[in-house]
Coordinates of C-alpha atoms and ligand atoms in Angstrom, one line a residue:
M58 CA -1.9 8.1 29.8
L59 CA -3.0 9.1 26.3
Q60 CA -6.8 9.1 25.9
S61 CA -7.9 7.4 22.7
A62 CA -11.2 7.0 20.9
V63 CA -10.2 3.4 20.2
D64 CA -11.1 0.8 22.9
I65 CA -7.9 -1.0 23.8
D66 CA -7.5 -3.8 26.3
I67 CA -4.3 -2.6 28.1
R68 CA -2.5 -5.1 30.3
K69 CA 0.5 -3.4 31.8
N70 CA 3.8 -5.1 32.2
P71 CA 4.4 -5.5 36.0
S72 CA 8.2 -6.0 35.5
G73 CA 9.6 -3.3 33.2
R74 CA 13.1 -3.9 31.8
L75 CA 14.0 -0.3 31.1
Q76 CA 16.7 -0.2 33.8
Q77 CA 18.6 -3.1 32.2
V78 CA 19.0 -1.3 28.8
D79 CA 22.4 0.2 27.9
F80 CA 21.2 3.1 25.8
D81 CA 24.9 4.0 24.9
N82 CA 25.4 0.7 23.1
L83 CA 22.3 -0.2 21.1
T84 CA 22.6 -2.6 18.2
F85 CA 19.8 -2.1 15.7
G86 CA 16.7 -4.1 16.6
E87 CA 18.0 -6.2 19.4
V88 CA 16.3 -4.7 22.4
F89 CA 12.5 -4.5 22.7
S90 CA 10.4 -2.3 24.9
D91 CA 8.0 -3.5 27.6
H92 CA 4.8 -3.7 25.6
M93 CA 3.5 -4.9 22.2
L94 CA 0.2 -4.4 20.5
T95 CA -1.8 -7.2 18.9
I96 CA -5.1 -7.1 16.9
D97 CA -6.5 -10.4 15.6
Y98 CA -8.5 -10.7 12.4
R99 CA -11.1 -13.5 12.5
D100 CA -14.5 -14.0 10.9
K101 CA -13.7 -11.0 8.6
T102 CA -13.5 -8.5 11.4
W103 CA -10.8 -6.9 13.5
K104 CA -11.1 -7.9 17.2
R105 CA -10.4 -5.7 20.2
P106 CA -6.8 -4.4 20.2
V107 CA -4.7 -5.7 23.1
I108 CA -1.6 -4.1 24.5
E109 CA 0.3 -6.6 26.7
P110 CA 3.8 -7.3 27.9
Y111 CA 6.3 -8.0 25.1
G112 CA 6.8 -11.8 24.8
P113 CA 6.7 -14.9 22.6
L114 CA 3.7 -15.9 20.5
P115 CA 2.0 -19.2 20.6
L116 CA 1.9 -20.4 17.0
S117 CA 0.9 -23.6 15.3
P118 CA 3.7 -25.1 13.2
A119 CA 1.2 -25.1 10.3
T120 CA 0.7 -21.3 10.5
K121 CA 0.3 -20.3 6.9
F122 CA 2.8 -17.5 7.0
L123 CA 5.6 -19.8 8.2
H124 CA 5.3 -21.8 5.0
Y125 CA 4.2 -19.3 2.3
G126 CA 5.3 -16.0 3.7
Q127 CA 2.0 -14.1 3.3
G128 CA 2.9 -11.1 5.4
V129 CA 3.8 -7.4 5.3
F130 CA 5.8 -5.1 7.6
E131 CA 6.6 -1.5 8.1
G132 CA 9.4 0.4 9.8
L133 CA 9.0 3.9 11.3
K134 CA 10.5 5.9 14.2
A135 CA 9.5 7.9 17.2
F136 CA 11.9 10.7 18.3
R137 CA 12.1 12.8 21.5
Y138 CA 11.8 16.6 21.4
A139 CA 13.8 18.5 23.9
G140 CA 10.7 19.4 26.0
G141 CA 9.8 15.7 26.3
K142 CA 7.1 15.4 23.6
I143 CA 7.4 12.3 21.3
N144 CA 7.2 12.7 17.6
I145 CA 6.1 9.7 15.5
F146 CA 7.5 10.6 12.1
R147 CA 5.1 10.4 9.1
L148 CA 2.8 7.9 10.7
D149 CA 0.1 8.4 8.1
E150 CA 2.5 7.9 5.2
H151 CA 3.6 4.6 6.7
Y152 CA -0.1 3.6 7.0
R153 CA -0.6 4.4 3.3
R154 CA 2.4 2.3 2.3
M155 CA 1.4 -0.6 4.5
K156 CA -2.0 -0.5 2.9
R157 CA -0.5 -0.7 -0.6
S158 CA 1.7 -3.6 0.5
C159 CA -1.2 -5.4 2.0
E160 CA -3.3 -5.0 -1.2
R161 CA -0.5 -6.6 -3.1
M162 CA -0.4 -9.6 -0.7
I163 CA -4.2 -9.8 -0.4
I164 CA -4.1 -9.1 3.3
P165 CA -6.7 -7.0 5.2
L166 CA -5.3 -4.1 7.3
P167 CA -6.9 -2.2 10.3
D168 CA -8.4 1.1 9.1
E169 CA -6.3 4.2 9.4
E170 CA -7.8 5.5 12.7
L171 CA -7.2 2.1 14.4
F172 CA -3.6 2.0 13.0
L173 CA -2.7 5.5 14.1
E174 CA -4.4 5.5 17.5
T175 CA -3.1 2.2 18.6
I176 CA 0.4 3.0 17.7
K177 CA 0.2 6.4 19.5
V178 CA -1.1 4.6 22.7
L179 CA 1.6 2.0 22.5
V180 CA 4.3 4.6 22.1
D181 CA 2.9 6.7 24.9
L182 CA 2.8 3.7 27.2
D183 CA 6.5 3.0 26.5
R184 CA 7.5 6.7 26.1
D185 CA 10.4 6.3 28.5
W186 CA 11.9 3.9 26.0
V187 CA 12.3 6.7 23.4
P188 CA 16.0 7.6 23.7
E189 CA 17.0 11.1 24.8
D190 CA 20.0 11.3 22.4
K191 CA 19.6 13.1 19.1
F192 CA 21.0 10.3 17.0
K193 CA 18.7 7.7 18.6
S194 CA 15.1 6.8 18.3
L195 CA 12.4 4.2 19.1
Y196 CA 12.0 2.1 16.0
I197 CA 8.4 0.9 15.5
R198 CA 7.8 -2.3 13.6
P199 CA 4.2 -3.0 12.6
F200 CA 3.7 -6.4 10.9
I201 CA 0.9 -8.6 9.8
F202 CA 0.7 -12.2 8.8
G203 CA -1.6 -15.0 7.8
T204 CA -2.4 -17.3 10.8
D205 CA -4.6 -20.0 9.2
E206 CA -3.5 -23.4 10.5
S207 CA -3.3 -24.8 7.0
L208 CA -0.9 -25.8 4.3
G209 CA -3.4 -25.1 1.5
M210 CA -1.9 -22.7 -1.0
R211 CA -4.5 -19.9 -0.9
E212 CA -4.7 -16.7 1.0
S213 CA -5.2 -16.9 4.8
Q214 CA -8.6 -16.1 6.3
N215 CA -7.2 -15.2 9.7
Y216 CA -4.4 -12.7 10.5
K217 CA -2.4 -11.2 13.3
Y218 CA -1.4 -7.6 13.3
I219 CA 1.4 -6.8 15.8
V220 CA 3.4 -3.8 16.6
I221 CA 6.7 -4.1 18.6
T222 CA 9.1 -1.2 19.4
S223 CA 12.9 -1.1 19.8
P224 CA 15.2 1.7 20.9
V225 CA 17.9 2.1 18.2
G226 CA 21.0 4.0 17.3
N227 CA 22.7 4.1 13.9
Y228 CA 21.8 1.3 11.5
Y229 CA 25.2 0.7 10.1
K230 CA 28.2 -0.1 12.2
E231 CA 30.0 2.6 10.2
G232 CA 27.7 5.1 11.9
I233 CA 27.2 7.9 9.5
K234 CA 30.6 7.3 7.8
P235 CA 30.4 6.3 4.1
V236 CA 29.5 2.7 3.3
K237 CA 30.8 0.6 0.4
L238 CA 28.4 -0.9 -2.2
T239 CA 28.8 -3.5 -4.9
T240 CA 26.5 -4.5 -7.7
M241 CA 25.7 -8.3 -7.9
P242 CA 24.6 -8.5 -11.6
E243 CA 24.0 -12.3 -11.3
F244 CA 21.2 -11.7 -8.7
V245 CA 18.1 -9.5 -8.7
R246 CA 16.0 -8.2 -5.9
A247 CA 12.7 -7.8 -7.7
T248 CA 11.2 -8.2 -11.1
P249 CA 8.6 -6.2 -13.0
G250 CA 5.2 -7.4 -11.9
G251 CA 6.7 -9.0 -8.8
A252 CA 6.3 -7.6 -5.2
G253 CA 9.4 -5.3 -5.2
E254 CA 7.4 -2.2 -4.3
A255 CA 5.7 -3.9 -1.4
K256 CA 7.4 -4.2 2.0
V257 CA 7.2 -7.9 2.3
P258 CA 9.6 -10.3 4.1
G259 CA 10.4 -12.3 0.9
N260 CA 12.1 -9.4 -0.7
Y261 CA 14.5 -9.2 2.2
A262 CA 14.9 -13.0 2.6
S263 CA 16.0 -13.4 -1.0
S264 CA 18.5 -10.6 -0.7
L265 CA 20.4 -12.3 2.2
Y266 CA 22.5 -14.6 0.1
P267 CA 23.8 -11.9 -2.3
G268 CA 24.2 -9.6 0.7
A269 CA 26.4 -12.2 2.5
R270 CA 28.5 -12.6 -0.7
A271 CA 28.9 -8.8 -0.9
F272 CA 29.9 -8.7 2.8
E273 CA 32.6 -11.4 2.3
Q274 CA 34.0 -9.3 -0.5
G275 CA 34.3 -6.3 1.9
Y276 CA 31.1 -4.4 0.9
T277 CA 28.4 -3.2 3.3
Q278 CA 25.4 -3.7 1.0
V279 CA 24.4 -4.7 -2.5
L280 CA 23.5 -2.0 -5.1
W281 CA 20.6 -3.7 -6.9
L282 CA 20.3 -3.5 -10.7
D283 CA 17.1 -4.0 -12.7
A284 CA 16.0 -7.5 -13.4
I285 CA 15.7 -7.2 -17.2
E286 CA 18.8 -5.4 -18.5
R287 CA 20.9 -5.7 -15.3
R288 CA 22.0 -2.2 -16.0
Y289 CA 19.7 0.3 -14.2
V290 CA 20.3 1.1 -10.6
E291 CA 17.3 0.3 -8.4
E292 CA 18.0 0.6 -4.7
V293 CA 20.4 -0.6 -1.9
G294 CA 19.7 -3.5 0.5
T295 CA 17.9 -1.4 3.1
S296 CA 17.5 2.0 1.5
N297 CA 16.8 4.0 -1.6
I298 CA 19.7 5.8 -3.4
F299 CA 20.4 9.3 -4.5
F300 CA 23.1 10.8 -6.7
V301 CA 24.4 14.4 -6.9
I302 CA 25.2 15.0 -10.5
E303 CA 26.3 18.5 -11.4
D304 CA 24.3 19.9 -8.4
K305 CA 21.2 18.1 -9.5
L306 CA 19.6 15.5 -7.2
V307 CA 19.0 12.3 -9.2
T308 CA 17.3 9.2 -8.0
P309 CA 15.9 6.1 -9.8
D310 CA 12.2 6.5 -10.6
L311 CA 9.7 4.2 -8.9
S312 CA 9.6 1.6 -11.6
G313 CA 7.4 -0.8 -9.7
S314 CA 10.2 -3.0 -8.4
I315 CA 11.6 -0.3 -6.1
L316 CA 10.4 0.3 -2.5
P317 CA 8.7 3.7 -2.3
G318 CA 10.7 4.9 0.7
I319 CA 9.2 7.5 3.1
T320 CA 12.6 9.1 3.7
R321 CA 13.1 9.1 -0.2
K322 CA 9.7 11.0 -0.4
S323 CA 10.8 13.4 2.4
I324 CA 14.1 14.2 0.6
L325 CA 12.3 14.9 -2.7
E326 CA 9.7 17.1 -0.9
L327 CA 12.5 19.0 0.9
A328 CA 14.4 19.4 -2.5
E329 CA 11.3 20.8 -4.0
R330 CA 10.8 23.2 -1.1
W331 CA 14.5 24.4 -1.5
S332 CA 14.0 24.7 -5.4
M333 CA 16.8 22.2 -5.9
P334 CA 16.8 20.6 -9.4
V335 CA 15.6 17.0 -9.2
E336 CA 15.4 14.2 -11.7
E337 CA 13.6 10.9 -11.0
R338 CA 14.7 8.7 -13.9
K339 CA 16.4 5.6 -15.0
V340 CA 20.1 5.7 -13.9
A341 CA 22.4 3.3 -15.7
I342 CA 25.4 2.0 -13.8
D343 CA 27.7 2.7 -16.8
E344 CA 26.4 6.3 -16.9
L345 CA 27.6 6.7 -13.2
F346 CA 31.1 5.5 -14.1
D347 CA 31.2 8.0 -17.1
L348 CA 29.9 10.9 -14.9
H349 CA 32.4 10.0 -12.2
K350 CA 35.3 10.1 -14.7
Q351 CA 34.2 13.5 -15.9
G352 CA 34.0 14.7 -12.3
K353 CA 30.3 15.3 -12.5
L354 CA 29.2 12.7 -9.9
T355 CA 30.0 14.4 -6.6
E356 CA 27.9 12.6 -4.0
V357 CA 26.0 9.3 -3.5
F358 CA 23.8 8.6 -0.5
G359 CA 21.2 6.2 0.7
S360 CA 18.0 7.0 2.4
G361 CA 15.7 4.9 4.6
T362 CA 13.9 4.9 7.9
A363 CA 16.6 2.7 9.6
A364 CA 19.5 4.2 7.6
V365 CA 18.2 7.9 7.6
V366 CA 20.7 9.5 5.2
S367 CA 23.9 7.4 4.8
P368 CA 26.7 8.5 2.5
V369 CA 28.2 6.0 0.0
G370 CA 32.0 6.1 -0.3
V371 CA 32.6 3.3 -2.9
I372 CA 30.6 1.7 -5.7
H373 CA 32.0 -1.5 -7.1
H374 CA 30.8 -3.0 -10.4
E375 CA 32.4 -5.8 -12.4
G376 CA 36.0 -5.1 -11.3
Q377 CA 35.8 -1.4 -11.5
K378 CA 35.3 1.1 -8.7
I379 CA 33.8 4.6 -8.2
E380 CA 35.7 6.0 -5.3
L381 CA 34.0 9.1 -4.1
G382 CA 36.9 10.0 -1.8
Q383 CA 34.5 10.9 1.0
D384 CA 35.5 10.1 4.5
K385 CA 32.4 11.9 5.8
M386 CA 29.1 13.0 4.5
G387 CA 29.1 15.2 1.5
P388 CA 27.5 18.7 1.7
I389 CA 24.2 17.9 0.0
A390 CA 23.7 14.6 2.0
Q391 CA 24.5 16.6 5.2
K392 CA 22.0 19.3 4.3
F393 CA 19.2 16.6 4.0
Y394 CA 20.5 14.8 7.1
D395 CA 20.4 18.0 9.2
A396 CA 17.0 19.0 7.9
I397 CA 15.4 15.6 8.5
T398 CA 17.0 14.9 11.9
G399 CA 16.2 18.5 12.9
I400 CA 12.5 18.0 12.0
H401 CA 12.6 14.6 13.8
H402 CA 13.7 16.2 17.0
G403 CA 11.6 19.4 16.8
E404 CA 14.6 21.7 16.3
I405 CA 13.3 22.7 12.8
K406 CA 9.7 23.7 12.2
D407 CA 7.5 21.0 10.8
E408 CA 6.1 22.9 7.9
A409 CA 4.5 20.0 6.2
G410 CA 2.7 18.2 9.0
W411 CA 5.1 15.2 9.1
C412 CA 5.2 15.0 12.9
H413 CA 2.6 13.2 14.9
L414 CA 3.0 14.2 18.6
V415 CA 2.2 12.2 21.6
Ligands
COI508 C1 13.6 0.4 7.4 O1 14.4 1.2 7.0 O2 12.7 0.7 8.3 C2 13.6 -1.0 7.0 O3 12.6 -1.6 7.1 C3 14.8 -1.6 6.6 C4 15.1 -2.8 7.5 C5 15.5 -4.0 6.6 C6 16.0 -2.6 8.6

């Protein structure tokens, strides 16, 4: 087992469930590995981390998070290299983003060493749960929430930080086939000054209703527009968005209401390495329709930890459609997909120190 500088109370699961898992038919986030990690925050200090069998939590019905949603989560992945090593992708970047989210929600977070080390030990303990298959991974979900038994509307004094892991395949049922998006100009995901750039449950909860309406109309996800002018593209339900416009890679700039995706950052860093022209700027929905008519918008794709790189085939907006005529990934999306999944699985050299091996 991995030796760690952090003192962890490890209580192994005596009845592992690995043999019951059908790794050929994984639905995203529905199967959980044998162990989970918990660290409690009380009296302004983080207590000893515990790794124990995955299972239900005893919670008071007055737990503050259940009422006011003071919580934050992350999503990252571990991949298996051919030789058996496990790569936790951009673990440190995920820590940095979780820290920023916690600051916005006035939540304490374990320090970086505690975060990194405990996740490595947890993943190592359940390393047989990391799928062999190239297009699968172990999704890691750290989350933290206020546990005060109180309905008082102020920040919690006590917190639980938990990490669970789940073997996953493709996020969308379409696999890596193009998805269909629609704008929903009557709804917004996040407002300037709100918590749109933090990874907080409320952002996802409030997107469920518009998401369900989009689904009824035959679309996979909502393409969110900005809250003020309802004109500038922000992101997709579970990912950031990229456009290929006359061989330039264009993506909405991080305006404060957009989630700063780690896959988005990886794509931008790869584009820079490849000297590909990039623009991070406001992208108006009407501009996209004009560019498409002129034949200048050639590819659209989403990026996210869960979604990786997912091509977009259709964008619907107020009765009009951009049909990209793609029945598979376009060449630029494919180039990023191959590079990122190659680095994930150790087939392409990790030049930038993105891989944390256990
Ligand atoms: C991720 O990509 O990790 C996310 O957190 C999206 C989630 C809603 C599945």
